[in-house]
Tab-separated table of C-alpha atoms and ligand atoms in Angstrom:
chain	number	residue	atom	x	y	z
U	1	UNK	CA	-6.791	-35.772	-18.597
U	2	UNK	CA	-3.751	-34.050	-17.122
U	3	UNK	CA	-3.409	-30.061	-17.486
U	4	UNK	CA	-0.006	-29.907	-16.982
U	5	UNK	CA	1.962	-28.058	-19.721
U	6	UNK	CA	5.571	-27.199	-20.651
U	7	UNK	CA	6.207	-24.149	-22.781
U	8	UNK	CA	3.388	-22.142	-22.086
U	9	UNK	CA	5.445	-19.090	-21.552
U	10	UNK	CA	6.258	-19.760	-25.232
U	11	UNK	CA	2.713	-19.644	-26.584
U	12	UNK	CA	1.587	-16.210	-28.200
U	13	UNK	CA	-1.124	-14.810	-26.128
U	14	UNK	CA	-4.415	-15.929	-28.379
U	15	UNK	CA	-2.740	-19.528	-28.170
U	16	UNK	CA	-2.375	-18.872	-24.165
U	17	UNK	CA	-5.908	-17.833	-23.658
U	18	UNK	CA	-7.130	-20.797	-26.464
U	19	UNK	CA	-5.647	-23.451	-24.386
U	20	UNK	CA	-6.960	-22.084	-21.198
U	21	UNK	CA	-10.135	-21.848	-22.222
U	22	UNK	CA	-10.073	-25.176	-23.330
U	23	UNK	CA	-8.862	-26.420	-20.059
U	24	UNK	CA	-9.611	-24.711	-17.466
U	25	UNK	CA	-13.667	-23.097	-18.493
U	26	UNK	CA	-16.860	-24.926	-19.870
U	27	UNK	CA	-17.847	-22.065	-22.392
U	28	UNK	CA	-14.152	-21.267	-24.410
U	29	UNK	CA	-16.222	-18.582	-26.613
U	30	UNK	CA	-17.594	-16.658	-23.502
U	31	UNK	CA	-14.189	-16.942	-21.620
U	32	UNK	CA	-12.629	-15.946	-24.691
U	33	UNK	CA	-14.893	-12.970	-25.133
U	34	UNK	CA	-14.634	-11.706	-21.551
U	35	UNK	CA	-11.237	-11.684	-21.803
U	36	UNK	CA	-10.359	-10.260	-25.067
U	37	UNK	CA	-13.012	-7.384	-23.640
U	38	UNK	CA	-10.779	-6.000	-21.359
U	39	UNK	CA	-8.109	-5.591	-23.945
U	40	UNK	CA	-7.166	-1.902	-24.790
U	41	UNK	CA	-7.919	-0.853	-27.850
U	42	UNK	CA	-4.825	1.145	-28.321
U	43	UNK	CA	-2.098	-1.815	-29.615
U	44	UNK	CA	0.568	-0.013	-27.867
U	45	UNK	CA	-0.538	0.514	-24.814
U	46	UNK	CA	-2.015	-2.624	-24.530
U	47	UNK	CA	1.550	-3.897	-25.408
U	48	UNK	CA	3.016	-1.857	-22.713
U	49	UNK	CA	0.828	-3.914	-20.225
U	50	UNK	CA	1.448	-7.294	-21.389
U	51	UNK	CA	5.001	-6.221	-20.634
U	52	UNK	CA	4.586	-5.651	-17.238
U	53	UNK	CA	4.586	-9.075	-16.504
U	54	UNK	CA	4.493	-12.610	-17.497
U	55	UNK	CA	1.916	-14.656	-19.566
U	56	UNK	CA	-0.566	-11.595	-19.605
U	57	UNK	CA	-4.050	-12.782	-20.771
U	58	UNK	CA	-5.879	-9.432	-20.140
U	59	UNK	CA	-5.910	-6.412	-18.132
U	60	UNK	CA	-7.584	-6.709	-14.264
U	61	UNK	CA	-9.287	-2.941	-13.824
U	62	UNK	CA	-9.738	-1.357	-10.828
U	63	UNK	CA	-11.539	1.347	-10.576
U	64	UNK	CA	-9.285	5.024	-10.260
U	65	UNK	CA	-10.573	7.692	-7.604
U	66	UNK	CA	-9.662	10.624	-6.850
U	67	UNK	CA	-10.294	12.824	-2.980
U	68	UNK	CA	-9.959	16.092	-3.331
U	69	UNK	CA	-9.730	18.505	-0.599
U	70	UNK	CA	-6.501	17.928	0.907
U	71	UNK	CA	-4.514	20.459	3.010
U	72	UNK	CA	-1.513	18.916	3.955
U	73	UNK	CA	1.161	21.696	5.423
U	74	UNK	CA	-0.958	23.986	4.255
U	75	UNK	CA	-0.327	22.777	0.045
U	76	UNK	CA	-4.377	21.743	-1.169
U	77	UNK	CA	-4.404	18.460	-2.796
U	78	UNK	CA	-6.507	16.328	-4.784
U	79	UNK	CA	-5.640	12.305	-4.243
U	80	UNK	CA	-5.492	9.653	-6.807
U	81	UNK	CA	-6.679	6.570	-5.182
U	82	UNK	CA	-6.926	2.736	-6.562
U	83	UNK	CA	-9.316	0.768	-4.974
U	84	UNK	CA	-12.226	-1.496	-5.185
U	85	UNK	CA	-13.569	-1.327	-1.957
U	86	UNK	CA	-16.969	1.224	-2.198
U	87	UNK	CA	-16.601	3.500	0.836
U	88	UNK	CA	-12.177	4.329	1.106
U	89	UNK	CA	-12.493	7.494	-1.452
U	90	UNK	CA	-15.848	9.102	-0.370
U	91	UNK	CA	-14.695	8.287	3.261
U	92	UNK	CA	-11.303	10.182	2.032
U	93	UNK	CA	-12.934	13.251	0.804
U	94	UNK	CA	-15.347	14.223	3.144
U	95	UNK	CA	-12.615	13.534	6.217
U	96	UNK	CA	-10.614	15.570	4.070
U	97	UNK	CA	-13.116	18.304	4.004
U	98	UNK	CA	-13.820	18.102	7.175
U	99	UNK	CA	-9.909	18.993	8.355
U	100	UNK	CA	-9.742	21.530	5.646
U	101	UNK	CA	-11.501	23.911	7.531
U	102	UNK	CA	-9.197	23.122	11.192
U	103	UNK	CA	-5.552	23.392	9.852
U	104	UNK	CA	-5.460	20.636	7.848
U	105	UNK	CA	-2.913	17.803	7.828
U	106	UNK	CA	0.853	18.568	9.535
U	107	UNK	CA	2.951	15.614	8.313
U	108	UNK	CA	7.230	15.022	8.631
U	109	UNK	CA	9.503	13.161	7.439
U	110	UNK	CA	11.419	11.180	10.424
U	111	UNK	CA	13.199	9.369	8.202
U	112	UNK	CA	14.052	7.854	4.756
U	113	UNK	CA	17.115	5.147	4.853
U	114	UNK	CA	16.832	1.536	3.958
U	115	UNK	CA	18.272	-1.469	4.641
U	116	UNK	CA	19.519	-3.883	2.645
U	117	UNK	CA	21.645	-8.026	4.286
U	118	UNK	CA	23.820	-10.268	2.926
U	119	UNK	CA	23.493	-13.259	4.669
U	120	UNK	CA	26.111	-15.713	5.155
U	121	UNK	CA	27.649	-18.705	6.846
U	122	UNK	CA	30.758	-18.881	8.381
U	123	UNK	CA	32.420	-20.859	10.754
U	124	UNK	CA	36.050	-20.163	11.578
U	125	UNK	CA	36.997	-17.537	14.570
U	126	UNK	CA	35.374	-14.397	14.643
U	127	UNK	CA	38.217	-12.308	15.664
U	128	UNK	CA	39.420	-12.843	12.188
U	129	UNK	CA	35.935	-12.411	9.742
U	130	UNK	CA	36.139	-8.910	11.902
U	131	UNK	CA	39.796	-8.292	10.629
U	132	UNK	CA	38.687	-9.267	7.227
U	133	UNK	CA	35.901	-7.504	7.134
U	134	UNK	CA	37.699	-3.959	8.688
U	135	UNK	CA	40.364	-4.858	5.720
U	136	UNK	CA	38.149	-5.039	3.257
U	137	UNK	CA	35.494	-2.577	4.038
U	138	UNK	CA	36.323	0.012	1.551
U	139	UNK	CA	36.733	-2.788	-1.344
U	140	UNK	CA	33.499	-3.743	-0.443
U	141	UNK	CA	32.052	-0.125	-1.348
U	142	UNK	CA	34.624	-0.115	-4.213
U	143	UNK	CA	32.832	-2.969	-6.099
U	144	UNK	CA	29.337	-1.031	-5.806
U	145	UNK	CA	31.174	2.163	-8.047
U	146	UNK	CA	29.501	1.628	-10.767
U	147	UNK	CA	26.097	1.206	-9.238
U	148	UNK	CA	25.926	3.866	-7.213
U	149	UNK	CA	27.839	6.368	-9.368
U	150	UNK	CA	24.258	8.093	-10.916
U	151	UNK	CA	22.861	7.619	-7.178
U	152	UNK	CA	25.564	9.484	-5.338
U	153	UNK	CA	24.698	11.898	-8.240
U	154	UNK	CA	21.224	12.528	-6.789
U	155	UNK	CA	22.869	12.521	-3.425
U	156	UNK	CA	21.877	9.225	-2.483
U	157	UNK	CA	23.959	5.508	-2.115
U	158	UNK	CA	25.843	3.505	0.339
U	159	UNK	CA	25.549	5.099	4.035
U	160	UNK	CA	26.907	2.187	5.934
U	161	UNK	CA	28.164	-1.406	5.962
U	162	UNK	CA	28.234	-3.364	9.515
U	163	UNK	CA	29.473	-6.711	10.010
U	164	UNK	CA	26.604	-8.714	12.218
U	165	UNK	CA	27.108	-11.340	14.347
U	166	UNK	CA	23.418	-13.791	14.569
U	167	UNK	CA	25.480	-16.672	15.699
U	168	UNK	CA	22.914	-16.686	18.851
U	169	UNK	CA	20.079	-17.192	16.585
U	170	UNK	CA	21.595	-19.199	14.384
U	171	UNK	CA	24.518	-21.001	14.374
U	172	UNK	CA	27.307	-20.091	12.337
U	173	UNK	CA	24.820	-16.975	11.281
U	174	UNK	CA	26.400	-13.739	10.170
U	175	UNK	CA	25.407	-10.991	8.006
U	176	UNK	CA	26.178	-7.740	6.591
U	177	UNK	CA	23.888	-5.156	6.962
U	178	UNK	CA	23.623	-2.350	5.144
U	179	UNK	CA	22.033	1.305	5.119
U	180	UNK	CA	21.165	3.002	2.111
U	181	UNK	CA	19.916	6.230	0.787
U	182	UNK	CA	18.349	5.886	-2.417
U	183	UNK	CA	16.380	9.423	-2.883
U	184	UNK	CA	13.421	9.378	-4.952
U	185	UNK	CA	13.288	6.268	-6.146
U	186	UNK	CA	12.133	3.133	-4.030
U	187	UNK	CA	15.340	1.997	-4.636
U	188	UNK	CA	14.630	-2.057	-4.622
U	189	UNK	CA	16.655	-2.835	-7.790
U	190	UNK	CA	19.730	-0.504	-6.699
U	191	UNK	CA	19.571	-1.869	-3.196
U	192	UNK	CA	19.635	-5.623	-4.717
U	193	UNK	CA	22.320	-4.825	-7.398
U	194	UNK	CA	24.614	-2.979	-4.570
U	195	UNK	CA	24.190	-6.233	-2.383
U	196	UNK	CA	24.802	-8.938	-4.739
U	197	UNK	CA	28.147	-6.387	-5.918
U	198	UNK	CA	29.178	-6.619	-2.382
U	199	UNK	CA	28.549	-10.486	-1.494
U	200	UNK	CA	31.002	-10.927	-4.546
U	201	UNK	CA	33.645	-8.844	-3.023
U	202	UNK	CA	33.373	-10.468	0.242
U	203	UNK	CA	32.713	-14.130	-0.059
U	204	UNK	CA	35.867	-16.247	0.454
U	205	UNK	CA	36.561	-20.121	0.595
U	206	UNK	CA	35.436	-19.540	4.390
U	207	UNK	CA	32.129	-17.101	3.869
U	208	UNK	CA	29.396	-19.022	2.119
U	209	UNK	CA	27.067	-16.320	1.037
U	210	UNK	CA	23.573	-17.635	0.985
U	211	UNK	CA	21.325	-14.779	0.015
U	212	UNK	CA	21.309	-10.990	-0.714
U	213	UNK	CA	18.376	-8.810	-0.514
U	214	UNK	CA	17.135	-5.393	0.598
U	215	UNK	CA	14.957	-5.856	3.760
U	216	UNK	CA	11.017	-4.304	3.485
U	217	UNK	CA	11.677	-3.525	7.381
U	218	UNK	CA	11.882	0.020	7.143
U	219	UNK	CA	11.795	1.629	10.676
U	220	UNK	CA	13.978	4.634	9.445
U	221	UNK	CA	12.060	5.310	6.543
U	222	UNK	CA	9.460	6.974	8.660
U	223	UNK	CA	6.707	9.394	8.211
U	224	UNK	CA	3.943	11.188	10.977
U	225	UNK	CA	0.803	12.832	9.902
U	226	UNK	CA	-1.390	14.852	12.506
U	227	UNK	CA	-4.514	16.312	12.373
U	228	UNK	CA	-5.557	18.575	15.937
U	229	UNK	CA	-8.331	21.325	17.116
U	230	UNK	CA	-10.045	22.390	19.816
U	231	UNK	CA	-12.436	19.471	20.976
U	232	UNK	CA	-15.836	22.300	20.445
U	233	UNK	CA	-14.488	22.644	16.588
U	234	UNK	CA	-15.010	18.483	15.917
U	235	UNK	CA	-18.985	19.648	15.602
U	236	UNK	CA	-21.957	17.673	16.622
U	237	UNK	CA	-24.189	17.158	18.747
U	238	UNK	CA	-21.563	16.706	21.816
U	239	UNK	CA	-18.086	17.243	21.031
U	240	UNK	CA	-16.579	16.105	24.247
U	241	UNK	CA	-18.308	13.316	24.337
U	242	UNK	CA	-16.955	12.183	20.459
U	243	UNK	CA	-13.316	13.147	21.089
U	244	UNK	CA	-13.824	10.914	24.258
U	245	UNK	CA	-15.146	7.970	22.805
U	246	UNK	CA	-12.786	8.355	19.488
U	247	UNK	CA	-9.985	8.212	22.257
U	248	UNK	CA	-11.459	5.411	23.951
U	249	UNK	CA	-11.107	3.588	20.116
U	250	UNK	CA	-7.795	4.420	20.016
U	251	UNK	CA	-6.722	3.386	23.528
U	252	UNK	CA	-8.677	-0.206	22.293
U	253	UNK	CA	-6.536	-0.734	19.355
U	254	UNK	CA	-3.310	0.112	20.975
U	255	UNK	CA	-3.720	-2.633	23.515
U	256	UNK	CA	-5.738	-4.953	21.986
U	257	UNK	CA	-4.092	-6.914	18.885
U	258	UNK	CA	-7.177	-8.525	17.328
U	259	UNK	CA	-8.891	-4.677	16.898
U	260	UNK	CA	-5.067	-3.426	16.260
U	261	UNK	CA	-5.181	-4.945	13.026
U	262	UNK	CA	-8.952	-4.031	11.382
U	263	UNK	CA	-7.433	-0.907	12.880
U	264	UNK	CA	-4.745	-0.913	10.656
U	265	UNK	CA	-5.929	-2.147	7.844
U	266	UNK	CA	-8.595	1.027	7.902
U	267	UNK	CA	-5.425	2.930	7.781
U	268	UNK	CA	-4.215	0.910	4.783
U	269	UNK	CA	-6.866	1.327	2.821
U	270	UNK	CA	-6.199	4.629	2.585
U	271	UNK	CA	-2.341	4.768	2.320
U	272	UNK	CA	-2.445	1.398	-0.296
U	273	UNK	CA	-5.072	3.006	-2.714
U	274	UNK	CA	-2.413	5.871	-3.340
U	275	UNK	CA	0.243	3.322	-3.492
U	276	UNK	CA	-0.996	1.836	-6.059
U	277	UNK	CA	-2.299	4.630	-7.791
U	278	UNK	CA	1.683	6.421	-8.401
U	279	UNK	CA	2.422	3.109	-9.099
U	280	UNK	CA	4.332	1.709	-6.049
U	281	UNK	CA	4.616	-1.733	-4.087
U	282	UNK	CA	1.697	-2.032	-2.007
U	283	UNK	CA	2.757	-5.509	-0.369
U	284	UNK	CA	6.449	-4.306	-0.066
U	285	UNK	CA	4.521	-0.820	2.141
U	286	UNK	CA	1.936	-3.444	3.508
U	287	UNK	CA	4.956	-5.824	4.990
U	288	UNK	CA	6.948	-2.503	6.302
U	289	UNK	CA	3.698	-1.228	8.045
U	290	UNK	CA	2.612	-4.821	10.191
U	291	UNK	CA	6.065	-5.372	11.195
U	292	UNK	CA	6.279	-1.786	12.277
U	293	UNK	CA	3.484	-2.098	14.404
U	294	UNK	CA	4.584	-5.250	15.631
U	295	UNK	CA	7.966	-3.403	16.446
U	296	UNK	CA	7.581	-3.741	20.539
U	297	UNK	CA	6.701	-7.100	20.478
U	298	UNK	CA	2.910	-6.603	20.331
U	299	UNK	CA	0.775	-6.237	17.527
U	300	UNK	CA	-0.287	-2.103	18.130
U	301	UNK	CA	-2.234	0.063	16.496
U	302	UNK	CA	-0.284	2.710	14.268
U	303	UNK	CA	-1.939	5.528	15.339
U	304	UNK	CA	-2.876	7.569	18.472
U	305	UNK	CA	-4.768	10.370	19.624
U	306	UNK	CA	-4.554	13.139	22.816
U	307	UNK	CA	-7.086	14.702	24.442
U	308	UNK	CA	-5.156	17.655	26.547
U	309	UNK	CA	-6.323	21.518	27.840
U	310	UNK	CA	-9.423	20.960	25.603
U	311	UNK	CA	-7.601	19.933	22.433
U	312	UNK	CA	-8.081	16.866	20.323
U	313	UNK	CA	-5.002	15.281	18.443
U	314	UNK	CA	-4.464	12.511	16.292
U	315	UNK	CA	-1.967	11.253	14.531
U	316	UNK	CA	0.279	8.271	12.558
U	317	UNK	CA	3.396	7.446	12.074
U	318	UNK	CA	4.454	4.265	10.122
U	319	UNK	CA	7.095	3.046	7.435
U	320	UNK	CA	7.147	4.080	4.045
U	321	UNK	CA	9.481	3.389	1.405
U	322	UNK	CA	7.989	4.749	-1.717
U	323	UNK	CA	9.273	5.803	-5.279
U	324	UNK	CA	8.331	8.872	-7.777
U	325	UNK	CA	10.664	7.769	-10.213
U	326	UNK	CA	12.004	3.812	-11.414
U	327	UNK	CA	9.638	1.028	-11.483
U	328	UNK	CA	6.529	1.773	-13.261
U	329	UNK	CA	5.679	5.704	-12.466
U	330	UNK	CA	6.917	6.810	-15.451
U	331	UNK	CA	5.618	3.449	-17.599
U	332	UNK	CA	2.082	3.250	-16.280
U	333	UNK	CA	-0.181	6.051	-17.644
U	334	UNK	CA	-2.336	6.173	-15.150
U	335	UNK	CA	0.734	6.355	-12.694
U	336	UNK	CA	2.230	9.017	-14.373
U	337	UNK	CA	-0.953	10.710	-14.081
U	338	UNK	CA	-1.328	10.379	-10.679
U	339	UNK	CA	2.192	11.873	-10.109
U	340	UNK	CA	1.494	14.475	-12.082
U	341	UNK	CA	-1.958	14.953	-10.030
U	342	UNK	CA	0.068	15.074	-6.607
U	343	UNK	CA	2.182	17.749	-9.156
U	344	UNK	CA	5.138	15.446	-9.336
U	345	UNK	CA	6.338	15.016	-5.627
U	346	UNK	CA	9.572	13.922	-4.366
U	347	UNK	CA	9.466	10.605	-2.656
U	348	UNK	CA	9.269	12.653	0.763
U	349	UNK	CA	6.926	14.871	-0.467
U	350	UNK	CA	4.774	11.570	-1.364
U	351	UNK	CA	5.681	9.785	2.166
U	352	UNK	CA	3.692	12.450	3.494
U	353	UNK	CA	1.053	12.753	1.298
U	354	UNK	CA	0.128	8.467	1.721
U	355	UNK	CA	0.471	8.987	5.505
U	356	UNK	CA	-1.958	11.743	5.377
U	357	UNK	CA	-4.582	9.515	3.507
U	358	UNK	CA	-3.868	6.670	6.255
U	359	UNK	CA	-4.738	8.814	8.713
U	360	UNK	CA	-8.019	10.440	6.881
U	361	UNK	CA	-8.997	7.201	5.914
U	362	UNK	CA	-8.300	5.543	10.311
U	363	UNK	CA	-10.242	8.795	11.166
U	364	UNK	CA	-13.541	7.921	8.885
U	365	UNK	CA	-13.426	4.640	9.900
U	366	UNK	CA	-13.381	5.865	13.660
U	367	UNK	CA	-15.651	8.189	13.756
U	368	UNK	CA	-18.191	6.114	12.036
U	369	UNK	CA	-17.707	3.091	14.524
U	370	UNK	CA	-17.838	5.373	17.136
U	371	UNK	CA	-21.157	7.155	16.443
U	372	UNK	CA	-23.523	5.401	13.679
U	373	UNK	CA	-21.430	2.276	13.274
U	374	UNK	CA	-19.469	1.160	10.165
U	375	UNK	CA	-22.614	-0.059	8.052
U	376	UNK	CA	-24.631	2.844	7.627
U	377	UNK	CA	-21.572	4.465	5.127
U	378	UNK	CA	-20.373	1.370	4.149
U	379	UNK	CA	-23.743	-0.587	2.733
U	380	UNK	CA	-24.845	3.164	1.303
U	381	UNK	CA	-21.917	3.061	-0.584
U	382	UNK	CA	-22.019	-0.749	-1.389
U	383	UNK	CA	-25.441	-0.193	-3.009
U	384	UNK	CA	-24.650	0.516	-6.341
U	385	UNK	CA	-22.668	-2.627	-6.752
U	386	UNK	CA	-25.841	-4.957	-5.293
U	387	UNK	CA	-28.022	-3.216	-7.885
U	388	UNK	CA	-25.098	-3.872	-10.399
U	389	UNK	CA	-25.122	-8.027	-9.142
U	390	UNK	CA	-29.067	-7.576	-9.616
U	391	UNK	CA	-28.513	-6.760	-13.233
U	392	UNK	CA	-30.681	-3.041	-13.252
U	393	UNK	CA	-31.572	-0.779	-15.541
U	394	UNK	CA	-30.757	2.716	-15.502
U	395	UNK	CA	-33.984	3.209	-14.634
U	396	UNK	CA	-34.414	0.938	-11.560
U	397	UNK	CA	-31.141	1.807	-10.747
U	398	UNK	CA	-32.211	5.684	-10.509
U	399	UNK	CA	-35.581	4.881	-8.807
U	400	UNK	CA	-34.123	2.549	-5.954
U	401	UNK	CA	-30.959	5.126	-5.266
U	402	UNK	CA	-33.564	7.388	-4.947
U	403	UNK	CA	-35.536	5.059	-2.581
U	404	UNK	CA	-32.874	4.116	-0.496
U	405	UNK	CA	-31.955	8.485	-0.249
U	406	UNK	CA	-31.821	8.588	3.915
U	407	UNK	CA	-32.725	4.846	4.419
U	408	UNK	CA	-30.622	2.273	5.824
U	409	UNK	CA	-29.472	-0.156	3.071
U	410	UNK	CA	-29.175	-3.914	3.275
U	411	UNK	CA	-28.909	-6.309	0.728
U	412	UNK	CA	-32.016	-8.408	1.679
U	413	UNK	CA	-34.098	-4.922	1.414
U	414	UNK	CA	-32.455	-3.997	-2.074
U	415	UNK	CA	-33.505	-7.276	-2.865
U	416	UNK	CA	-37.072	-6.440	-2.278
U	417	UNK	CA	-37.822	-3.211	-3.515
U	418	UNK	CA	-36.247	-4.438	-6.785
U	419	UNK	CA	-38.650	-7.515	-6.696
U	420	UNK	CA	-41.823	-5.023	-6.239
U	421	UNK	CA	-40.782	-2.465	-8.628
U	422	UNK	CA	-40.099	-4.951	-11.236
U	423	UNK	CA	-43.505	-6.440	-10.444
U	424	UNK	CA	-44.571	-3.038	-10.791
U	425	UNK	CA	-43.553	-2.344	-14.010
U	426	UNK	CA	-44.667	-5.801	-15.528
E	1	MEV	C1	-12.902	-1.782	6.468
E	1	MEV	O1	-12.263	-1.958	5.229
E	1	MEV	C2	-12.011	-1.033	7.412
E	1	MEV	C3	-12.544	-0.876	8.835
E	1	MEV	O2	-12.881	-2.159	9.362
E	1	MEV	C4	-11.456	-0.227	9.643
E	1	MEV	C5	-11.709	-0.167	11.132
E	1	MEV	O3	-12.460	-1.011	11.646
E	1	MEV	O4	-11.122	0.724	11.764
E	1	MEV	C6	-13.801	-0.071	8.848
């Protein structure tokens, strides 16, 4: 029987859920039940959810973290992070702990325009789409007035407009691209309402506008983080010989794309959990952040480390375009919280503060990989959610943490002491 539907947008959400249950599961009253579980209790905020998006059955949790620890120009902070992956926030505070006591994190802001196209087609001589355009220029900023009026307020708007020839790429390919400003807020809906104001203005019987959209290339909305110290003050057993190594890592991922990108993704685990804890666009800062690195025509890693007259550095520096106000910070809760957690930083102020995490989060993963490899941390940290899968009780759970206190975990030998301890207690 076919499960196409029209109309489902339509249904009211217990008639959504009914008919997907019906459809799409072979128990309806445990589907039901698992989803209705996740419901909030509160009707209004619960409400506020289902308006976030479309045909909302339910709410998806992830679990909300927080690093503390943080000195970041010298300002201690404690760091919301979202994520479901075990290791990123106990990775996060003990790296931030750990450059607490050496200076902390230095982080600037390089950077913070956007850019924003309107592509179109055009055909006739180019001498005169450049007169028209010159001619026009200041009508074209005209019909953004009432856009930008509150952003010009706050000191942000239009910076630029430039006429772009692409006819080598594509024939008959031209485009007007655009710089913006747009403060604290991400900016994505100002940036879209400014071009589609301007493609109005400009498109004649001759320009053929074909789309209008702010670009999630970023390369001037640009942060660095940097942690350094004198190679004895990294600790252990041989200092020289971890800053080495660590450098050796680095040097791998900046020539070598297929480690480049675990590389980077390390570093976005860190930067994507705060993203999405204040409430921002992780794929919009995930796009910015591969094409970045892909900027020179190689996939490269996004950060780099020194080793010069005895002192270690390492640092990042990548894209971000990020909001503290529009979009849902102020609308989420838990958002809001988070902002108010980071004590309500501007969008610089959280450029940095991301960037920092990135870099706390690439330095973990490094120094693990270089010294007792990534599985040690990461299966210590996974264990919980294998005794979870196993279906414990508190007890068992208790006993094999305990067990496992200074062992190396794996699943098949979680497996097994929960096999002889429930023996055991049967
Ligand atoms: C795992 O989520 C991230 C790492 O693979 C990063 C890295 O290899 O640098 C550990």
């Amino acid at each position: 029987m076919s499960k196409k539907i029209s109309g489902f947008s339509k249904f009211t959400k217990e008639e959504k859920i009914n008919w997907l249950a019906e459809n799409y599961f072979k128990n309806s009253s445990i589907t039901i039940a698992t989803i209705k579980q996740y419901w909030n209790d509160t009707e209004k905020l619960q409400e506020l959810h289902d308006d976030f998006i479309e045909n909302t059955i339910s709410n998806f949790y992830l679990p909300l973290g927080v690093a503390p620890n943080f000195l970041i120009n010298d300002e201690e902070y404690a760091i919301p992070m979202v994520t479901e992956e075990s290791s990123v926030v106990a990775a996060a505070s003990l790296v931030a702990k750990f450059w607490s006591t050496k200076g902390g994190f230095k982080t600037t802001v390089l950077g913070t325009t956007k850019i924003g196209q309107v592509h179109f087609i055009y055909a006739g001589e180019k001498d005169s789409l450049e007169t028209y355009f010159n001619n026009n220029k200041s009508k074209l900023y005209a019909a953004t007035a009432s856009i930008t009026k509150n952003m010009e307020k706050r000191g942000g708007g239009i910076l630029d407009i430039q006429l772009v020839d692409k006819t080598d790429a594509l024939e008959n390919y031209y485009q007007l691209h655009i710089t913006f400003e747009t403060k604290d807020s991400m900016g994505a809906n100002f940036i879209n309402s400014c071009l589609e104001a301007i493609a109005t203005q400009f498109r004649t019987d001759e320009i053929e506008i074909v789309m209008s959209i702010l670009s999630n290339y970023v390369p001037e909305c640009l942060v660095r983080a940097e942690v350094s110290c004198k190679i004895e003050d990294l600790g252990g057993e041989d200092p020289q010989k971890f800053a080495e190594k660590f450098y050796q890592a680095v040097k791998i991922a900046e020539v070598e794309p297929y480690r480049a990108v675990t590389h980077n993704k390390g570093i976005m685990n860190g930067i994507d959990a705060v993203v999405i804890a204040t409430g921002n666009d992780f794929r919009a800062v995930e796009a910015g952040a591969h094409a970045y690195a892909a900027r020179l025509g190689r996939y490269t890693s996004l950060s780099h480390c020194s080793i010069d007259n005895g002192i270690f550095k390492f640092w990042l520096e990548l894209p971000l375009a990020v909001g503290t106000v529009g979009g849902i910070t102020a609308l989420h809760p838990l958002a809001k919280l988070s902002l108010e957690m980071l004590q309500k930083p501007s969008a610089k102020d959280l450029m940095q503060i991301m960037a920092t995490a990135g870099l706390a989060q690439n330095f973990a993963a490094l120094r693990a990989l270089t010294t007792k490899g990534i599985q040690h941390g990461h299966m210590k940290m996974h264990l919980q959610n294998i005794l979870n899968q196993l279906g414990v009780t508190h007890l068992e759970k208790e006993e094999i943490t305990k067990y496992f206190d200074g062992k190396t975990v794996s699943h098949a030998a979680v497996v097994s002491k929960f096999n002889t301890l429930r023996e055991t207690l049967n």
